């Protein structure tokens, strides 16, 4: 699985903490690391219907989970189910606060 995100996003930081704690493998692509990663993400964001409600609410759409077979989701629990992992437990969320939205990621 590939995960597109950014370390400036609280949801992405929480995902990375959960991944580290649970010890499963996934390729993390930081979209703010370089323009290649950003272009790759924006190409999907501009063309995939999964992002329509995100864009309508001025969201960013990260973390984005992409399986090898092309399935995409913005729902961490759905992505985890693809890997045979249980849903996220409340005590696994290390940072509480705002998610990525119209005011950016906080």
PDB file of N, CA, C and O in Angstrom, residues 47-92:
ATOM      1  N   UNK A  47      -8.248  14.213 -10.800  1.00  0.00           N
ATOM      2  CA  UNK A  47      -8.973  13.310 -11.709  1.00  0.00           C
ATOM      3  C   UNK A  47      -9.844  12.259 -11.032  1.00  0.00           C
ATOM      4  O   UNK A  47     -10.705  11.674 -11.691  1.00  0.00           O
ATOM      5  N   UNK A  48      -9.661  12.006  -9.768  1.00  0.00           N
ATOM      6  CA  UNK A  48     -10.388  10.933  -9.085  1.00  0.00           C
ATOM      7  C   UNK A  48     -11.657  11.467  -8.416  1.00  0.00           C
ATOM      8  O   UNK A  48     -11.615  12.481  -7.712  1.00  0.00           O
ATOM      9  N   UNK A  49     -12.774  10.762  -8.598  1.00  0.00           N
ATOM     10  CA  UNK A  49     -14.049  11.190  -8.014  1.00  0.00           C
ATOM     11  C   UNK A  49     -14.044  11.130  -6.489  1.00  0.00           C
ATOM     12  O   UNK A  49     -14.829  11.834  -5.853  1.00  0.00           O
ATOM     13  N   UNK A  50     -13.170  10.340  -5.900  1.00  0.00           N
ATOM     14  CA  UNK A  50     -13.080  10.239  -4.435  1.00  0.00           C
ATOM     15  C   UNK A  50     -12.816  11.604  -3.803  1.00  0.00           C
ATOM     16  O   UNK A  50     -13.175  11.856  -2.653  1.00  0.00           O
ATOM     17  N   UNK A  51     -12.206  12.517  -4.560  1.00  0.00           N
ATOM     18  CA  UNK A  51     -11.835  13.827  -4.026  1.00  0.00           C
ATOM     19  C   UNK A  51     -12.917  14.900  -4.185  1.00  0.00           C
ATOM     20  O   UNK A  51     -12.752  15.995  -3.670  1.00  0.00           O
ATOM     21  N   UNK A  52     -13.996  14.608  -4.884  1.00  0.00           N
ATOM     22  CA  UNK A  52     -15.031  15.625  -5.107  1.00  0.00           C
ATOM     23  C   UNK A  52     -15.541  16.210  -3.795  1.00  0.00           C
ATOM     24  O   UNK A  52     -15.515  17.428  -3.620  1.00  0.00           O
ATOM     25  N   UNK A  53     -15.994  15.385  -2.825  1.00  0.00           N
ATOM     26  CA  UNK A  53     -16.473  15.989  -1.575  1.00  0.00           C
ATOM     27  C   UNK A  53     -15.374  16.688  -0.787  1.00  0.00           C
ATOM     28  O   UNK A  53     -15.632  17.679  -0.100  1.00  0.00           O
ATOM     29  N   UNK A  54     -14.164  16.217  -0.887  1.00  0.00           N
ATOM     30  CA  UNK A  54     -13.037  16.852  -0.198  1.00  0.00           C
ATOM     31  C   UNK A  54     -12.828  18.263  -0.731  1.00  0.00           C
ATOM     32  O   UNK A  54     -12.721  19.217   0.036  1.00  0.00           O
ATOM     33  N   UNK A  55     -12.800  18.379  -2.053  1.00  0.00           N
ATOM     34  CA  UNK A  55     -12.587  19.689  -2.668  1.00  0.00           C
ATOM     35  C   UNK A  55     -13.774  20.618  -2.411  1.00  0.00           C
ATOM     36  O   UNK A  55     -13.582  21.816  -2.208  1.00  0.00           O
ATOM     37  N   UNK A  56     -14.987  20.068  -2.391  1.00  0.00           N
ATOM     38  CA  UNK A  56     -16.167  20.896  -2.116  1.00  0.00           C
ATOM     39  C   UNK A  56     -16.124  21.494  -0.715  1.00  0.00           C
ATOM     40  O   UNK A  56     -16.699  22.538  -0.458  1.00  0.00           O
ATOM     41  N   UNK A  57     -15.439  20.819   0.199  1.00  0.00           N
ATOM     42  CA  UNK A  57     -15.301  21.298   1.576  1.00  0.00           C
ATOM     43  C   UNK A  57     -13.947  21.950   1.822  1.00  0.00           C
ATOM     44  O   UNK A  57     -13.521  22.078   2.967  1.00  0.00           O
ATOM     45  N   UNK A  58     -13.254  22.307   0.762  1.00  0.00           N
ATOM     46  CA  UNK A  58     -11.946  22.964   0.828  1.00  0.00           C
ATOM     47  C   UNK A  58     -10.903  22.135   1.558  1.00  0.00           C
ATOM     48  O   UNK A  58      -9.986  22.682   2.163  1.00  0.00           O
ATOM     49  N   UNK A  59     -11.045  20.818   1.486  1.00  0.00           N
ATOM     50  CA  UNK A  59     -10.074  19.922   2.114  1.00  0.00           C
ATOM     51  C   UNK A  59      -8.920  19.613   1.171  1.00  0.00           C
ATOM     52  O   UNK A  59      -8.920  20.009   0.000  1.00  0.00           O
ATOM     53  N   UNK A  60      -7.966  18.887   1.692  1.00  0.00           N
ATOM     54  CA  UNK A  60      -6.781  18.523   0.915  1.00  0.00           C
ATOM     55  C   UNK A  60      -6.896  17.103   0.368  1.00  0.00           C
ATOM     56  O   UNK A  60      -6.599  16.845  -0.781  1.00  0.00           O
ATOM     57  N   UNK A  61      -7.321  16.173   1.217  1.00  0.00           N
ATOM     58  CA  UNK A  61      -7.459  14.791   0.779  1.00  0.00           C
ATOM     59  C   UNK A  61      -6.295  13.907   1.172  1.00  0.00           C
ATOM     60  O   UNK A  61      -5.945  12.969   0.456  1.00  0.00           O
ATOM     61  N   UNK A  62      -5.706  14.203   2.322  1.00  0.00           N
ATOM     62  CA  UNK A  62      -4.637  13.356   2.855  1.00  0.00           C
ATOM     63  C   UNK A  62      -4.963  13.002   4.293  1.00  0.00           C
ATOM     64  O   UNK A  62      -5.647  13.783   4.958  1.00  0.00           O
ATOM     65  N   UNK A  63      -4.526  11.870   4.729  1.00  0.00           N
ATOM     66  CA  UNK A  63      -3.790  10.859   3.981  1.00  0.00           C
ATOM     67  C   UNK A  63      -4.681  10.157   2.955  1.00  0.00           C
ATOM     68  O   UNK A  63      -5.863   9.949   3.185  1.00  0.00           O
ATOM     69  N   UNK A  64      -4.073   9.817   1.843  1.00  0.00           N
ATOM     70  CA  UNK A  64      -4.707   9.040   0.781  1.00  0.00           C
ATOM     71  C   UNK A  64      -4.043   7.681   0.767  1.00  0.00           C
ATOM     72  O   UNK A  64      -2.821   7.583   0.715  1.00  0.00           O
ATOM     73  N   UNK A  65      -4.866   6.633   0.815  1.00  0.00           N
ATOM     74  CA  UNK A  65      -4.365   5.260   0.836  1.00  0.00           C
ATOM     75  C   UNK A  65      -4.641   4.625  -0.527  1.00  0.00           C
ATOM     76  O   UNK A  65      -5.777   4.657  -1.008  1.00  0.00           O
ATOM     77  N   UNK A  66      -3.598   4.051  -1.145  1.00  0.00           N
ATOM     78  CA  UNK A  66      -3.716   3.463  -2.470  1.00  0.00           C
ATOM     79  C   UNK A  66      -3.160   2.036  -2.426  1.00  0.00           C
ATOM     80  O   UNK A  66      -1.987   1.829  -2.088  1.00  0.00           O
ATOM     81  N   UNK A  67      -4.009   1.093  -2.784  1.00  0.00           N
ATOM     82  CA  UNK A  67      -3.568  -0.304  -2.840  1.00  0.00           C
ATOM     83  C   UNK A  67      -2.934  -0.601  -4.203  1.00  0.00           C
ATOM     84  O   UNK A  67      -3.154   0.124  -5.171  1.00  0.00           O
ATOM     85  N   UNK A  68      -2.184  -1.686  -4.260  1.00  0.00           N
ATOM     86  CA  UNK A  68      -1.513  -2.088  -5.489  1.00  0.00           C
ATOM     87  C   UNK A  68      -2.510  -2.325  -6.625  1.00  0.00           C
ATOM     88  O   UNK A  68      -2.186  -2.132  -7.793  1.00  0.00           O
ATOM     89  N   UNK A  69      -3.734  -2.745  -6.292  1.00  0.00           N
ATOM     90  CA  UNK A  69      -4.740  -3.015  -7.311  1.00  0.00           C
ATOM     91  C   UNK A  69      -5.477  -1.757  -7.768  1.00  0.00           C
ATOM     92  O   UNK A  69      -6.407  -1.822  -8.567  1.00  0.00           O
ATOM     93  N   UNK A  70      -5.085  -0.593  -7.250  1.00  0.00           N
ATOM     94  CA  UNK A  70      -5.674   0.664  -7.675  1.00  0.00           C
ATOM     95  C   UNK A  70      -6.765   1.216  -6.778  1.00  0.00           C
ATOM     96  O   UNK A  70      -7.205   2.350  -6.968  1.00  0.00           O
ATOM     97  N   UNK A  71      -7.215   0.436  -5.806  1.00  0.00           N
ATOM     98  CA  UNK A  71      -8.229   0.960  -4.884  1.00  0.00           C
ATOM     99  C   UNK A  71      -7.662   2.140  -4.125  1.00  0.00           C
ATOM    100  O   UNK A  71      -6.496   2.136  -3.737  1.00  0.00           O
ATOM    101  N   UNK A  72      -8.531   3.139  -3.902  1.00  0.00           N
ATOM    102  CA  UNK A  72      -8.133   4.335  -3.162  1.00  0.00           C
ATOM    103  C   UNK A  72      -9.184   4.644  -2.105  1.00  0.00           C
ATOM    104  O   UNK A  72     -10.367   4.454  -2.329  1.00  0.00           O
ATOM    105  N   UNK A  73      -8.710   5.138  -0.964  1.00  0.00           N
ATOM    106  CA  UNK A  73      -9.619   5.572   0.083  1.00  0.00           C
ATOM    107  C   UNK A  73      -8.956   6.664   0.905  1.00  0.00           C
ATOM    108  O   UNK A  73      -7.735   6.743   0.979  1.00  0.00           O
ATOM    109  N   UNK A  74      -9.811   7.467   1.513  1.00  0.00           N
ATOM    110  CA  UNK A  74      -9.355   8.480   2.457  1.00  0.00           C
ATOM    111  C   UNK A  74      -9.660   8.028   3.881  1.00  0.00           C
ATOM    112  O   UNK A  74      -9.363   8.742   4.827  1.00  0.00           O
ATOM    113  N   UNK A  75     -10.229   6.841   4.017  1.00  0.00           N
ATOM    114  CA  UNK A  75     -10.646   6.296   5.309  1.00  0.00           C
ATOM    115  C   UNK A  75      -9.592   5.312   5.825  1.00  0.00           C
ATOM    116  O   UNK A  75      -9.381   4.249   5.238  1.00  0.00           O
ATOM    117  N   UNK A  76      -8.955   5.655   6.916  1.00  0.00           N
ATOM    118  CA  UNK A  76      -7.880   4.822   7.460  1.00  0.00           C
ATOM    119  C   UNK A  76      -8.375   3.431   7.835  1.00  0.00           C
ATOM    120  O   UNK A  76      -7.683   2.444   7.613  1.00  0.00           O
ATOM    121  N   UNK A  77      -9.587   3.333   8.392  1.00  0.00           N
ATOM    122  CA  UNK A  77     -10.101   2.021   8.783  1.00  0.00           C
ATOM    123  C   UNK A  77     -10.367   1.138   7.569  1.00  0.00           C
ATOM    124  O   UNK A  77     -10.113  -0.070   7.607  1.00  0.00           O
ATOM    125  N   UNK A  78     -10.843   1.730   6.476  1.00  0.00           N
ATOM    126  CA  UNK A  78     -11.036   0.959   5.248  1.00  0.00           C
ATOM    127  C   UNK A  78      -9.687   0.457   4.730  1.00  0.00           C
ATOM    128  O   UNK A  78      -9.545  -0.697   4.347  1.00  0.00           O
ATOM    129  N   UNK A  79      -8.694   1.330   4.725  1.00  0.00           N
ATOM    130  CA  UNK A  79      -7.362   0.932   4.276  1.00  0.00           C
ATOM    131  C   UNK A  79      -6.810  -0.191   5.147  1.00  0.00           C
ATOM    132  O   UNK A  79      -6.243  -1.155   4.640  1.00  0.00           O
ATOM    133  N   UNK A  80      -6.983  -0.058   6.446  1.00  0.00           N
ATOM    134  CA  UNK A  80      -6.499  -1.101   7.342  1.00  0.00           C
ATOM    135  C   UNK A  80      -7.213  -2.429   7.092  1.00  0.00           C
ATOM    136  O   UNK A  80      -6.607  -3.492   7.192  1.00  0.00           O
ATOM    137  N   UNK A  81      -8.504  -2.365   6.759  1.00  0.00           N
ATOM    138  CA  UNK A  81      -9.236  -3.613   6.487  1.00  0.00           C
ATOM    139  C   UNK A  81      -8.662  -4.316   5.268  1.00  0.00           C
ATOM    140  O   UNK A  81      -8.637  -5.544   5.211  1.00  0.00           O
ATOM    141  N   UNK A  82      -8.177  -3.549   4.283  1.00  0.00           N
ATOM    142  CA  UNK A  82      -7.552  -4.149   3.103  1.00  0.00           C
ATOM    143  C   UNK A  82      -6.310  -4.936   3.484  1.00  0.00           C
ATOM    144  O   UNK A  82      -5.939  -5.891   2.821  1.00  0.00           O
ATOM    145  N   UNK A  83      -5.638  -4.502   4.559  1.00  0.00           N
ATOM    146  CA  UNK A  83      -4.416  -5.173   5.014  1.00  0.00           C
ATOM    147  C   UNK A  83      -4.697  -6.232   6.063  1.00  0.00           C
ATOM    148  O   UNK A  83      -3.773  -6.842   6.597  1.00  0.00           O
ATOM    149  N   UNK A  84      -5.978  -6.419   6.399  1.00  0.00           N
ATOM    150  CA  UNK A  84      -6.339  -7.386   7.427  1.00  0.00           C
ATOM    151  C   UNK A  84      -6.066  -6.876   8.832  1.00  0.00           C
ATOM    152  O   UNK A  84      -5.911  -7.666   9.761  1.00  0.00           O
ATOM    153  N   UNK A  85      -6.008  -5.556   8.994  1.00  0.00           N
ATOM    154  CA  UNK A  85      -5.731  -4.944  10.292  1.00  0.00           C
ATOM    155  C   UNK A  85      -7.021  -4.445  10.927  1.00  0.00           C
ATOM    156  O   UNK A  85      -7.944  -4.039  10.222  1.00  0.00           O
ATOM    157  N   UNK A  86      -7.095  -4.438  12.257  1.00  0.00           N
ATOM    158  CA  UNK A  86      -8.290  -3.915  12.929  1.00  0.00           C
ATOM    159  C   UNK A  86      -8.383  -2.395  12.800  1.00  0.00           C
ATOM    160  O   UNK A  86      -7.387  -1.716  12.531  1.00  0.00           O
ATOM    161  N   UNK A  87      -9.585  -1.851  13.014  1.00  0.00           N
ATOM    162  CA  UNK A  87      -9.752  -0.392  12.970  1.00  0.00           C
ATOM    163  C   UNK A  87      -8.911   0.295  14.036  1.00  0.00           C
ATOM    164  O   UNK A  87      -8.466  -0.312  15.014  1.00  0.00           O
ATOM    165  N   UNK A  88      -8.735   1.583  13.849  1.00  0.00           N
ATOM    166  CA  UNK A  88      -7.962   2.404  14.783  1.00  0.00           C
ATOM    167  C   UNK A  88      -8.718   2.505  16.102  1.00  0.00           C
ATOM    168  O   UNK A  88      -9.924   2.740  16.130  1.00  0.00           O
ATOM    169  N   UNK A  89      -7.991   2.324  17.189  1.00  0.00           N
ATOM    170  CA  UNK A  89      -8.550   2.495  18.527  1.00  0.00           C
ATOM    171  C   UNK A  89      -8.279   3.927  18.989  1.00  0.00           C
ATOM    172  O   UNK A  89      -7.269   4.529  18.615  1.00  0.00           O
ATOM    173  N   UNK A  90      -9.160   4.462  19.804  1.00  0.00           N
ATOM    174  CA  UNK A  90      -9.034   5.844  20.280  1.00  0.00           C
ATOM    175  C   UNK A  90      -7.674   6.102  20.933  1.00  0.00           C
ATOM    176  O   UNK A  90      -7.080   7.156  20.737  1.00  0.00           O
ATOM    177  N   UNK A  91      -7.167   5.127  21.683  1.00  0.00           N
ATOM    178  CA  UNK A  91      -5.892   5.340  22.377  1.00  0.00           C
ATOM    179  C   UNK A  91      -4.679   5.322  21.432  1.00  0.00           C
ATOM    180  O   UNK A  91      -3.569   5.636  21.843  1.00  0.00           O
ATOM    181  N   UNK A  92      -4.885   4.980  20.146  1.00  0.00           N
ATOM    182  CA  UNK A  92      -3.798   5.018  19.172  1.00  0.00           C
ATOM    183  C   UNK A  92      -3.616   6.412  18.567  1.00  0.00           C
ATOM    184  O   UNK A  92      -2.600   6.679  17.924  1.00  0.00           O
TER     185      UNK A  92
END
